[in-house]
Coordinates of C-alpha atoms and ligand atoms in Angstrom, one line a residue:
X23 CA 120.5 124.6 111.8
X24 CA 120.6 126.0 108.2
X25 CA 121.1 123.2 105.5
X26 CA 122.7 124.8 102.2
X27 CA 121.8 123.1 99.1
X28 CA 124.9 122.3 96.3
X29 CA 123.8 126.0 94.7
X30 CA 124.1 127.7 97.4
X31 CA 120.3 128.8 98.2
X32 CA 119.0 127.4 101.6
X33 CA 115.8 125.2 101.3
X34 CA 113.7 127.7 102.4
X35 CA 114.5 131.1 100.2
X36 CA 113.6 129.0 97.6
X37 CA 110.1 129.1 95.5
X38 CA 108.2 126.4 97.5
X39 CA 106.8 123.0 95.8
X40 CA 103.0 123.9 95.6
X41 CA 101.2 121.2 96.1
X42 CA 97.7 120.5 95.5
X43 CA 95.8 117.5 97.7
X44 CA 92.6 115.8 96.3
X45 CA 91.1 114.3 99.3
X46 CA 91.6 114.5 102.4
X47 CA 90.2 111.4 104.5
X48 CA 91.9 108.5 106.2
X49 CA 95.1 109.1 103.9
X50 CA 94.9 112.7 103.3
X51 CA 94.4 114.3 107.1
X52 CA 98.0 112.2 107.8
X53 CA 99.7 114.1 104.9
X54 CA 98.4 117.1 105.6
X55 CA 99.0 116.6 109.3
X56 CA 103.2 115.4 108.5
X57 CA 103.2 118.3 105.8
X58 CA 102.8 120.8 108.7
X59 CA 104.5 118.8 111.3
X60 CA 107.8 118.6 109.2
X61 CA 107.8 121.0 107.5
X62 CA 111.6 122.3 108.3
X63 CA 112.7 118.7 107.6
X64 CA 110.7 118.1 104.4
X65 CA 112.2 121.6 103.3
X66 CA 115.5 120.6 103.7
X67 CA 115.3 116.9 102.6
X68 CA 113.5 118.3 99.5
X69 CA 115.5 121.4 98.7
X70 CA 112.5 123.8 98.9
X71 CA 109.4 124.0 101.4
X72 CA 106.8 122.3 100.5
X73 CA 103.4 123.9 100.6
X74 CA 99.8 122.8 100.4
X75 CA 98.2 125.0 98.3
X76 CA 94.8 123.9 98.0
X77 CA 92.4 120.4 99.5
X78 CA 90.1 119.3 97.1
X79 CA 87.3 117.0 99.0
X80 CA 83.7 116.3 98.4
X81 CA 82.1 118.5 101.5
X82 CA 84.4 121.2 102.5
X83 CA 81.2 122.4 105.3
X84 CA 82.7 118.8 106.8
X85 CA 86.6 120.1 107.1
X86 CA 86.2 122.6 109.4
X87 CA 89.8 121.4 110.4
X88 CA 91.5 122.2 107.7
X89 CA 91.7 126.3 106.6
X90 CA 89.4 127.2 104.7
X91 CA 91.1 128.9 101.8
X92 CA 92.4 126.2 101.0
X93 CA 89.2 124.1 100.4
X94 CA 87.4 123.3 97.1
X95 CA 85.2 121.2 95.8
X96 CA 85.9 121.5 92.5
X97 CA 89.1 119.4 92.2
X98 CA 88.9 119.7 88.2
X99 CA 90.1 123.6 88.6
X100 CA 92.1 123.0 91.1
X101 CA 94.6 120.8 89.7
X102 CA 94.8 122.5 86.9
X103 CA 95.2 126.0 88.8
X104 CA 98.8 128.1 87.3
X105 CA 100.2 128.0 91.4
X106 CA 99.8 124.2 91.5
X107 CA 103.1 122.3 91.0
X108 CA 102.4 118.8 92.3
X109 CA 98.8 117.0 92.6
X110 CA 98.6 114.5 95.5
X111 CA 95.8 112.3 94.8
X112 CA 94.1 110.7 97.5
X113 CA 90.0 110.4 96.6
X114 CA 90.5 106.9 95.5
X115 CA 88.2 105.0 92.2
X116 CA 88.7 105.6 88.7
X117 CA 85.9 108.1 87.6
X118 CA 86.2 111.3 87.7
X119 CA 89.6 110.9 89.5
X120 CA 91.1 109.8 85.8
X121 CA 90.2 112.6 84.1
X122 CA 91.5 115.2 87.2
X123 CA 94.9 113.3 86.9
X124 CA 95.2 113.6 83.1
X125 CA 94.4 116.9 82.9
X126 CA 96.8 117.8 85.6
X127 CA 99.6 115.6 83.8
X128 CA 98.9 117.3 80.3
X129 CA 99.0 120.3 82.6
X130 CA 102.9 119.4 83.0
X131 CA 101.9 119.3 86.7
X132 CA 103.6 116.1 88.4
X133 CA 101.0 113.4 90.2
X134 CA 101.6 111.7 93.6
X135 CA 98.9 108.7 93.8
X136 CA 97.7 106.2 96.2
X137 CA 95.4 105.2 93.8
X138 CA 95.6 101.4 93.2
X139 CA 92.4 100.9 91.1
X140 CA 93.2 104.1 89.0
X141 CA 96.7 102.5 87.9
X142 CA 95.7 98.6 87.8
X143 CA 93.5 100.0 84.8
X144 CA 94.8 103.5 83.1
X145 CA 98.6 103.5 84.2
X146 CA 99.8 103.5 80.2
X147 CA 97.7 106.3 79.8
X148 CA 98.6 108.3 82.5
X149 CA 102.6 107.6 81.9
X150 CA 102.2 108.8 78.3
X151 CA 100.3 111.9 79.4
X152 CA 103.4 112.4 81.9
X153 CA 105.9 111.7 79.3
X154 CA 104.5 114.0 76.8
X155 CA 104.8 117.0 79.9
X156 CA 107.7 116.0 81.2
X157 CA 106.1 115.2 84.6
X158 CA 106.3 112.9 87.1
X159 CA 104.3 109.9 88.1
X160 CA 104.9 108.5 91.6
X161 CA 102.3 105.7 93.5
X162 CA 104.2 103.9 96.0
X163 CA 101.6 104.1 98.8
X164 CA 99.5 102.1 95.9
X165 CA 100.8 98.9 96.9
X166 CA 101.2 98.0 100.4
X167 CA 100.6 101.2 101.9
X168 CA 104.1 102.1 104.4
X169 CA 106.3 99.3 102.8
X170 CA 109.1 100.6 100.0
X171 CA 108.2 97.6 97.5
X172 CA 107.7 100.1 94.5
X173 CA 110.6 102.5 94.3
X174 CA 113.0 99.0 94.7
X175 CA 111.1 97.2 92.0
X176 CA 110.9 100.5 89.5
X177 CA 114.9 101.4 90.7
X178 CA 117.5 99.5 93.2
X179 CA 116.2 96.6 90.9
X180 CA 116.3 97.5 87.6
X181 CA 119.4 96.1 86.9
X182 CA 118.4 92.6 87.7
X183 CA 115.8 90.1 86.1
X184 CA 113.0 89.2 88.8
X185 CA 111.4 86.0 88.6
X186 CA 108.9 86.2 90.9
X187 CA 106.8 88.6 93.3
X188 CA 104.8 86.3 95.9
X189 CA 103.1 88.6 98.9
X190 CA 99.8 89.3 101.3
X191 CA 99.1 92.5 99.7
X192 CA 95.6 93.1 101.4
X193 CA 95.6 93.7 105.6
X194 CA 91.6 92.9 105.8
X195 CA 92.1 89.5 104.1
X196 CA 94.9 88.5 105.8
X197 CA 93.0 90.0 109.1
X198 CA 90.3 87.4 108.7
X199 CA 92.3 84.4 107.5
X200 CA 94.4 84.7 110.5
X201 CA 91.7 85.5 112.8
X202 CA 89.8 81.7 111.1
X203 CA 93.3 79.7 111.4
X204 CA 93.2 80.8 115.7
X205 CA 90.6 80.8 116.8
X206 CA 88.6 77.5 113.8
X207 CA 85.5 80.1 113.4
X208 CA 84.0 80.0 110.0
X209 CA 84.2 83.3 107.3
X210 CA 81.3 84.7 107.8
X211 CA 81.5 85.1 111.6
X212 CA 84.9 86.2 111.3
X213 CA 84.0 89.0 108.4
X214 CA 81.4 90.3 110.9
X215 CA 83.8 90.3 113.5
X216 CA 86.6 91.9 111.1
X217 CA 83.8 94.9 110.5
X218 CA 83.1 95.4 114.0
X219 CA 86.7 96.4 114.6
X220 CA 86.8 98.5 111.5
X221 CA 89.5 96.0 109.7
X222 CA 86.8 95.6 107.0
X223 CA 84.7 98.5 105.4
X224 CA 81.2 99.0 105.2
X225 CA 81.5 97.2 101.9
X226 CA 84.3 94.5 102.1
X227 CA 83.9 93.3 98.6
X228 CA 86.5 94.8 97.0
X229 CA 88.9 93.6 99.6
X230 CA 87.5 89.9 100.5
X231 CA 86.6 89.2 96.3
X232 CA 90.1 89.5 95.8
X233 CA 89.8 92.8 93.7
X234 CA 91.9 95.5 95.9
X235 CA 94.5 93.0 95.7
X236 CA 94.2 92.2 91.9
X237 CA 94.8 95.9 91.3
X238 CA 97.7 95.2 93.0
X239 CA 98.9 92.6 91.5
X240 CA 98.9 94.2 88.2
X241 CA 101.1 97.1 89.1
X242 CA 103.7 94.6 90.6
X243 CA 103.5 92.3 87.9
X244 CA 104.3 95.4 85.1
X245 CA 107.0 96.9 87.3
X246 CA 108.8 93.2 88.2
X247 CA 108.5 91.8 83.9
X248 CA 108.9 95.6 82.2
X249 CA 105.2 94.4 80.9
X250 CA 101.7 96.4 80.5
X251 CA 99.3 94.0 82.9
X252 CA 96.1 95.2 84.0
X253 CA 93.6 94.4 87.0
X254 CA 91.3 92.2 84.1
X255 CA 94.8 90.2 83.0
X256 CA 95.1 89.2 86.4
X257 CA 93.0 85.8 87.4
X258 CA 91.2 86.4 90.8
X259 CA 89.6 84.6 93.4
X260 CA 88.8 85.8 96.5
X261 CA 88.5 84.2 100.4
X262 CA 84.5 83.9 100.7
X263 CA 84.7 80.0 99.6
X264 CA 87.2 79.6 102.1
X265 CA 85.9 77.4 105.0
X266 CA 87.1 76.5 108.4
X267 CA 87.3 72.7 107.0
X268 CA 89.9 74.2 104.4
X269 CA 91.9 75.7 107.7
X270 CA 91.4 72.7 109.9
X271 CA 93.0 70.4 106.4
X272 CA 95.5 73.0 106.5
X273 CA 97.2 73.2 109.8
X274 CA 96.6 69.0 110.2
X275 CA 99.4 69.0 107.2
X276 CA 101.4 71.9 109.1
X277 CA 100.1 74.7 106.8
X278 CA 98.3 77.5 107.1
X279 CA 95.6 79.6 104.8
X280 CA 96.8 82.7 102.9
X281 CA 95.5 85.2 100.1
X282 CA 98.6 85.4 97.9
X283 CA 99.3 87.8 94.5
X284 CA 101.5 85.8 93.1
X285 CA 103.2 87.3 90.0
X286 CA 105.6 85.4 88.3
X287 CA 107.8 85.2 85.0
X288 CA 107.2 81.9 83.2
X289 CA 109.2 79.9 80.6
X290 CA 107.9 77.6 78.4
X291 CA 109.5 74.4 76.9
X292 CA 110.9 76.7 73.4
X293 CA 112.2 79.3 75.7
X294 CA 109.4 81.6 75.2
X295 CA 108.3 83.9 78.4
X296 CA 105.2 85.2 79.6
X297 CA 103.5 86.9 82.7
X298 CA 101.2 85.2 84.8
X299 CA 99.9 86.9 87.5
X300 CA 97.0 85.8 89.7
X301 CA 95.0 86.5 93.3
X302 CA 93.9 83.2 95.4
X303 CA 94.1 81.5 98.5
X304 CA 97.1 79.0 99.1
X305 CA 98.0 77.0 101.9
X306 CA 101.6 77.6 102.9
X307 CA 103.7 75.5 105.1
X308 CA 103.6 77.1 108.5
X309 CA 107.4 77.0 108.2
X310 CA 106.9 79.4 105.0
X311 CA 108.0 83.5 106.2
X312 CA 104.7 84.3 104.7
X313 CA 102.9 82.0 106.9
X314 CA 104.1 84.1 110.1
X315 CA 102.5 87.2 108.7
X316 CA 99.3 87.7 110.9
X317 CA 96.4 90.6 111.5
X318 CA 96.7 93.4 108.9
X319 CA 100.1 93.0 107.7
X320 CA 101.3 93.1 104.4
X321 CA 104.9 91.1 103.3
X322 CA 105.9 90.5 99.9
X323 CA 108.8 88.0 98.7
X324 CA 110.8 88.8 95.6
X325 CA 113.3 86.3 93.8
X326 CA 115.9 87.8 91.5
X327 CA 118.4 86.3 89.5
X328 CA 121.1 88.0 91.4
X329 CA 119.8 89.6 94.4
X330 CA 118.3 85.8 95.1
X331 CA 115.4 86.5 97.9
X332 CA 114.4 89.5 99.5
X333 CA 111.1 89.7 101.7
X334 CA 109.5 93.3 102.4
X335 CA 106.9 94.0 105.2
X336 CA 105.3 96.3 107.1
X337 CA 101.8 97.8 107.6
X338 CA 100.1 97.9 104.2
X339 CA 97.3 100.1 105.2
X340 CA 96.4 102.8 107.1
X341 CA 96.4 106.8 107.7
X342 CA 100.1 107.0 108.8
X343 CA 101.7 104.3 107.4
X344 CA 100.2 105.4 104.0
X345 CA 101.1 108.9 104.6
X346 CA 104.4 107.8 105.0
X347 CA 104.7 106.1 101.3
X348 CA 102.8 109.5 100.0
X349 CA 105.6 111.7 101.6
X350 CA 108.3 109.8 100.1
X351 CA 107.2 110.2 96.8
X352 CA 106.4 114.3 97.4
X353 CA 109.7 114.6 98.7
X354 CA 111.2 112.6 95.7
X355 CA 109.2 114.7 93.2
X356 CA 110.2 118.2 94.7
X357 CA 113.8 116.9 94.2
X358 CA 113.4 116.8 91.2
X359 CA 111.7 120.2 90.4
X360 CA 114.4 121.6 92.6
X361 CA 117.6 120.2 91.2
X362 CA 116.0 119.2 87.7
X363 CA 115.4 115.5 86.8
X364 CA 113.4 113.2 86.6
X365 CA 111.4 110.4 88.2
X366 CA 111.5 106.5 86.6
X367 CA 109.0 106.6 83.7
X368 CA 107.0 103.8 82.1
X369 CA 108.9 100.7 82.0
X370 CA 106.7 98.0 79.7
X371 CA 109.8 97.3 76.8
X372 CA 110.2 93.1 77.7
X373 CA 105.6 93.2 76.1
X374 CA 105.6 89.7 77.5
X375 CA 102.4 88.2 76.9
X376 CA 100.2 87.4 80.1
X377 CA 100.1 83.7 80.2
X378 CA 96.2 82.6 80.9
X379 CA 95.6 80.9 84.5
X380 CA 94.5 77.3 82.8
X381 CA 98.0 77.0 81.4
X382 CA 99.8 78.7 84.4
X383 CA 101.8 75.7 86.2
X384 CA 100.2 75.3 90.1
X385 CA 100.2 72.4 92.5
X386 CA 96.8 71.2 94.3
X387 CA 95.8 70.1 97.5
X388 CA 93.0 67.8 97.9
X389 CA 91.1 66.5 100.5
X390 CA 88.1 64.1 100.0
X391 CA 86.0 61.9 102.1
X392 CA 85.8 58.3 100.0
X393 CA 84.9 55.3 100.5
X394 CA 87.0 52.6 102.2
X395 CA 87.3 49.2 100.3
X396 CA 89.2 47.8 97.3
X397 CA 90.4 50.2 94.4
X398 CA 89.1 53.2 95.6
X399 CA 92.7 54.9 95.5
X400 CA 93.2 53.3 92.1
X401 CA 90.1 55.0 90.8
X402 CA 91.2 58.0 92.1
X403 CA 94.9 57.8 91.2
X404 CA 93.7 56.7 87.6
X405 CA 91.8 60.0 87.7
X406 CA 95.1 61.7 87.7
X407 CA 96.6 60.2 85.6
X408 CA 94.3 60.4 83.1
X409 CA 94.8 64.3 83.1
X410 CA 98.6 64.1 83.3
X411 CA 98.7 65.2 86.7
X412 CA 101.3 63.2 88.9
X413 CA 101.0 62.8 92.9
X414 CA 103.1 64.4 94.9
X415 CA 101.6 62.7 98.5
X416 CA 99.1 61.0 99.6
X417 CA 97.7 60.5 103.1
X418 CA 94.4 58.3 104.5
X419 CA 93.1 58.4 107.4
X420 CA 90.0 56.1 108.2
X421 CA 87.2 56.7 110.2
X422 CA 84.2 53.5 110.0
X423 CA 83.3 52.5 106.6
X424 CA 85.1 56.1 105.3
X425 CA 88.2 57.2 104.8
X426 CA 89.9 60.8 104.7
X427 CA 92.0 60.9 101.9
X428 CA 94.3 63.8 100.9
X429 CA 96.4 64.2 97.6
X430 CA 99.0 66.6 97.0
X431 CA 100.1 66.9 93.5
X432 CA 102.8 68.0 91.5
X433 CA 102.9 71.3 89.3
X434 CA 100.4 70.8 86.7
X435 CA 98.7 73.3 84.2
X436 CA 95.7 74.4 86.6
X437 CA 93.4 73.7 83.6
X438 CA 94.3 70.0 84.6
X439 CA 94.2 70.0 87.8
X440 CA 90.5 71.7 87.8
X441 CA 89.7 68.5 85.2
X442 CA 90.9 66.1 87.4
X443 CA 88.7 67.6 90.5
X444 CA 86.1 67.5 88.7
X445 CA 86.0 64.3 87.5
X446 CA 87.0 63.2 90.5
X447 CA 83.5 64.9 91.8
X448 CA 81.8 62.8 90.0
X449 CA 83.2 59.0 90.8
X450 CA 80.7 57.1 93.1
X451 CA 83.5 55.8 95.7
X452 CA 83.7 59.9 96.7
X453 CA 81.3 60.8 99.0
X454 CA 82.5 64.3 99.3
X455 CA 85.3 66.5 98.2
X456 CA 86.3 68.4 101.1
X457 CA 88.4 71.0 100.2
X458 CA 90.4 71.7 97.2
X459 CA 93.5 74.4 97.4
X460 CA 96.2 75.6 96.1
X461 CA 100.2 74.9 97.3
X462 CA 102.7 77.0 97.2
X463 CA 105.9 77.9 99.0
X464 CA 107.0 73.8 99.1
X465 CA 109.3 71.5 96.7
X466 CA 107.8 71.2 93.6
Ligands
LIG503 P1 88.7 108.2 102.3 O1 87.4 107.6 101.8 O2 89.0 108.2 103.7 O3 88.8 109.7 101.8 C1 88.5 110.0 100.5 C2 88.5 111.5 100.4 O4 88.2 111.9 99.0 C3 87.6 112.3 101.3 O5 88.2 113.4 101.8 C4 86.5 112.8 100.3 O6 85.9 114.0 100.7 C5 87.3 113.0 99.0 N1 86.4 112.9 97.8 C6 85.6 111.9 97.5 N2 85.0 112.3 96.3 C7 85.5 113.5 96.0 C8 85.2 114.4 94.9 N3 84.3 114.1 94.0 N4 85.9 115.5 94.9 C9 86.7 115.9 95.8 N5 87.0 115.1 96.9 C10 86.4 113.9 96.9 O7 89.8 107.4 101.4 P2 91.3 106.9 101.9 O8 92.0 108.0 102.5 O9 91.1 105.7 102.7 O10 91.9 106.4 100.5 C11 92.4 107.4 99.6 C12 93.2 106.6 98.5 O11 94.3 106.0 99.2 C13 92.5 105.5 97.8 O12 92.9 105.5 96.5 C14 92.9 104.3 98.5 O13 92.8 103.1 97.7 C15 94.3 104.6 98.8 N6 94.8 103.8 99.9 C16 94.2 103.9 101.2 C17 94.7 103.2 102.2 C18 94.1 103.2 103.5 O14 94.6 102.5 104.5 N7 93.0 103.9 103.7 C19 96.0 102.4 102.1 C20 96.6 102.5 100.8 C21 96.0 103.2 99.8 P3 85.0 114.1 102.0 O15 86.0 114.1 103.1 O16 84.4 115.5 101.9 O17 84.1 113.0 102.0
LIG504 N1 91.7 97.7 101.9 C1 93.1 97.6 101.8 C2 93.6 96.4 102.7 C3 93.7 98.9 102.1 O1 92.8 95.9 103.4 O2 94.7 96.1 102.6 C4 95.1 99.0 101.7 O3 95.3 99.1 100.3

């Protein structure tokens, strides 16, 4: 079947889309793979054949898969090369990979990115360089991996005024979390475990420290509230703390343990909005559609003014499923080159301020051993108060001359509530606090 596009050329007696790939690992191989696989379809969803036209990676004597005229290691001339039209990026970091991207972008070559760390940081820079070229900047495999979150945020949303961008954006977190809730195994044995299956890398920290998904956070967080937010505006705690005490507290009260980036539009008492945006563990109620996300799966929940809810998910990770997002965007940017256009540029006009995590509004869940006589709940009630923090719930259990107590609050200003545990720390009737965490996803 021959398509004919609207000016009468078929897809493929047109100049192909040349495309240069910088990497060519977990992510890369899969592009490179669907890029020869589909080609006819890609050809005729894009308008013109897309063709690889050079692999950048760090040993080409380790490719001997790919052909080898089409391997460098110098990606710095490659993307910069006269018969390069698009740069797909796919090395990862943010040295030297910056500086490749730039160039190409000043280049007036258009850049396809997975590159989560790279934007969290430089995106203003790299928008500006594309602006000034007339290229374009696409990243939707950035954030997690298969699932269209991006392109809805950056287009079929633009019209309306999100409030709020809650999701597991991290598969190896959410991996382990799960894996603690089933099976009441601690972190550690369950991070070793999550490495000898290959959910975690050889280094987890960026994952289980909560900084893959602060990266991601920040690119949500501008798209959703039109704002510049980078990975360092973005408060960030990861799951190492997390115990199997915390998990066992948790599903007693019907909830479960989650890594959340929550990102969310705030208004203060004159009116005035801001942009918090933060990366820590929550207990949700088991009830809660984020709670029934398990293993490596990402889901994110959006609330807009007038699209109310909406809940993506899908695998956030992977060769494939990444390749998938990456192919999307290639296909959207040879569009463009084909039919002229352009893709959605920088969108940071609303500058709302990023609202610091001591005054960002959050509801705590405590659990503390105390002891069990007269006034002990007073004292700790009184410790509250004192910070202006008002009880939500509270539930006792006794056990000998002990008893379990757990307080939910209200929202307070977490700069409170981190007051009030630790002054409650420090009061002689508690033996022990047992776990302090987070609530969302529950009546305020
Ligand atoms: P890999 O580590 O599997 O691959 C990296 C590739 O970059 C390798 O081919 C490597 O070459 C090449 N490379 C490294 N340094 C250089 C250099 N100096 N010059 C040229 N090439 C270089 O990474 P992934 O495929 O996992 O990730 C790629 C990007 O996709 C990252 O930004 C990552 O955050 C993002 N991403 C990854 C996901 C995943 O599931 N893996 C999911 C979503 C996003 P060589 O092969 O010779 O070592
Ligand atoms: N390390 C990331 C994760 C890969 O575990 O989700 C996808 O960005």
């Amino acid at each position: 079947m021959s398509t004919v596009s609207p000016k009468g050329l078929s897809p493929t007696d047109r100049a192909p889309i040349r495309v240069a790939m910088l990497g060519c690992g977990t992510v890369g191989s899969e592009v490179a793979r669907l890029l020869t696989e589909q080609a006819t379809e890609l050809a005729a969803r894009a308008g013109a054949p897309v063709e690889l036209v050079g692999i950048a990676v760090r040993r080409p004597d380790k490719h001997p898969e790919l052909p080898a005229e089409l391997l460098t290691d110098d990606a710095a001339a490659l993307v910069v090369r006269d018969d390069v039209d698009v740069v797909v990026e796919l090395v990862g970091g943010i040295d030297p990979v910056r500086s490749w991207l730039l160039a190409a972008l000043n280049a007036g070559k258009s850049v396809v990115t997975a590159n989560k760390a790279l934007l969290a940081e430089h995106s203003a820079e790299l928008f500006e360089a594309a602006d000034a070229s007339g290229a374009d900047l696409y990243f939707e495999a950035a954030v997690a991996g298969a699932i269209p979150l991006l392109r809805p945020l950056r287009e079929s949303l633009a019209g309306d005024r999100i409030t709020r961008v809650m999701g597991i954006v991290n598969g190896t977190t959410n991996y382990i979390l799960s894996a603690m809730d089933a099976t009441g195994a601690g972190y550690a044995e369950t991070l070793d475990e999550a490495s000898r299956l290959g959910y975690a890398e050889a280094d987890p920290t960026a994952d289980v420290d909560g900084y893959d998904a602060a990266s991601k956070a920040a690119i949500l967080a501008s798209l959703a509230f039109h704002s510049r937010v980078t990975a360092k505006d973005v408060h960030r705690e990861g799951i190492a703390d997390v115990t199997a005490s915390d998990l066992a507290a948790a599903r007693t009260l019907g909830r479960t343990v989650k890594l959340l980036a929550i990102c969310e539009r705030v208004t203060a008492d004159d009116g005035t909005e801001s942009v918090s945006a933060r990366v820590h563990p929550v207990m949700i109620p088991r009830s809660h559609q984020l709670a029934g996300v398990s293993g490596a799966f990402n889901a994110v929940y959006v609330e807009a003014d007038a699209a109310g809810e909406l809940m993506f998910y899908g695998q956030g990770a992977g060769g494939a499923p990444t390749a998938s997002a990456v192919l999307g965007d290639l296909v959207a940017v040879a569009r463009n080159q084909v039919h002229g256009g352009r893709g959605p540029r920088e969108s940071a006009h609303a500058a709302l301020p990023v609202r610091p995590m001591g005054q960002t509004p959050t509801r705590y869940h405590v659990s503390l051993d105390v002891a069990d006589r007269a006034g002990v709940l007073a004292q700790v009630a009184q410790a509250f108060a004192a910070h202006g923090v008002s009880i939500a719930a509270v539930r006792q259990r006794d056990a000998n001359d002990t008893a379990s107590l757990v307080v939910v609050t209200h929202l307070a200003p977490d700069a409170a509530l981190q007051s009030t545990v630790d002054e409650i720390a420090k009061l002689d009737v508690v033996h022990e606090v047992v776990s302090v965490m987070r609530v969302e996803g529950e009546d305020q």
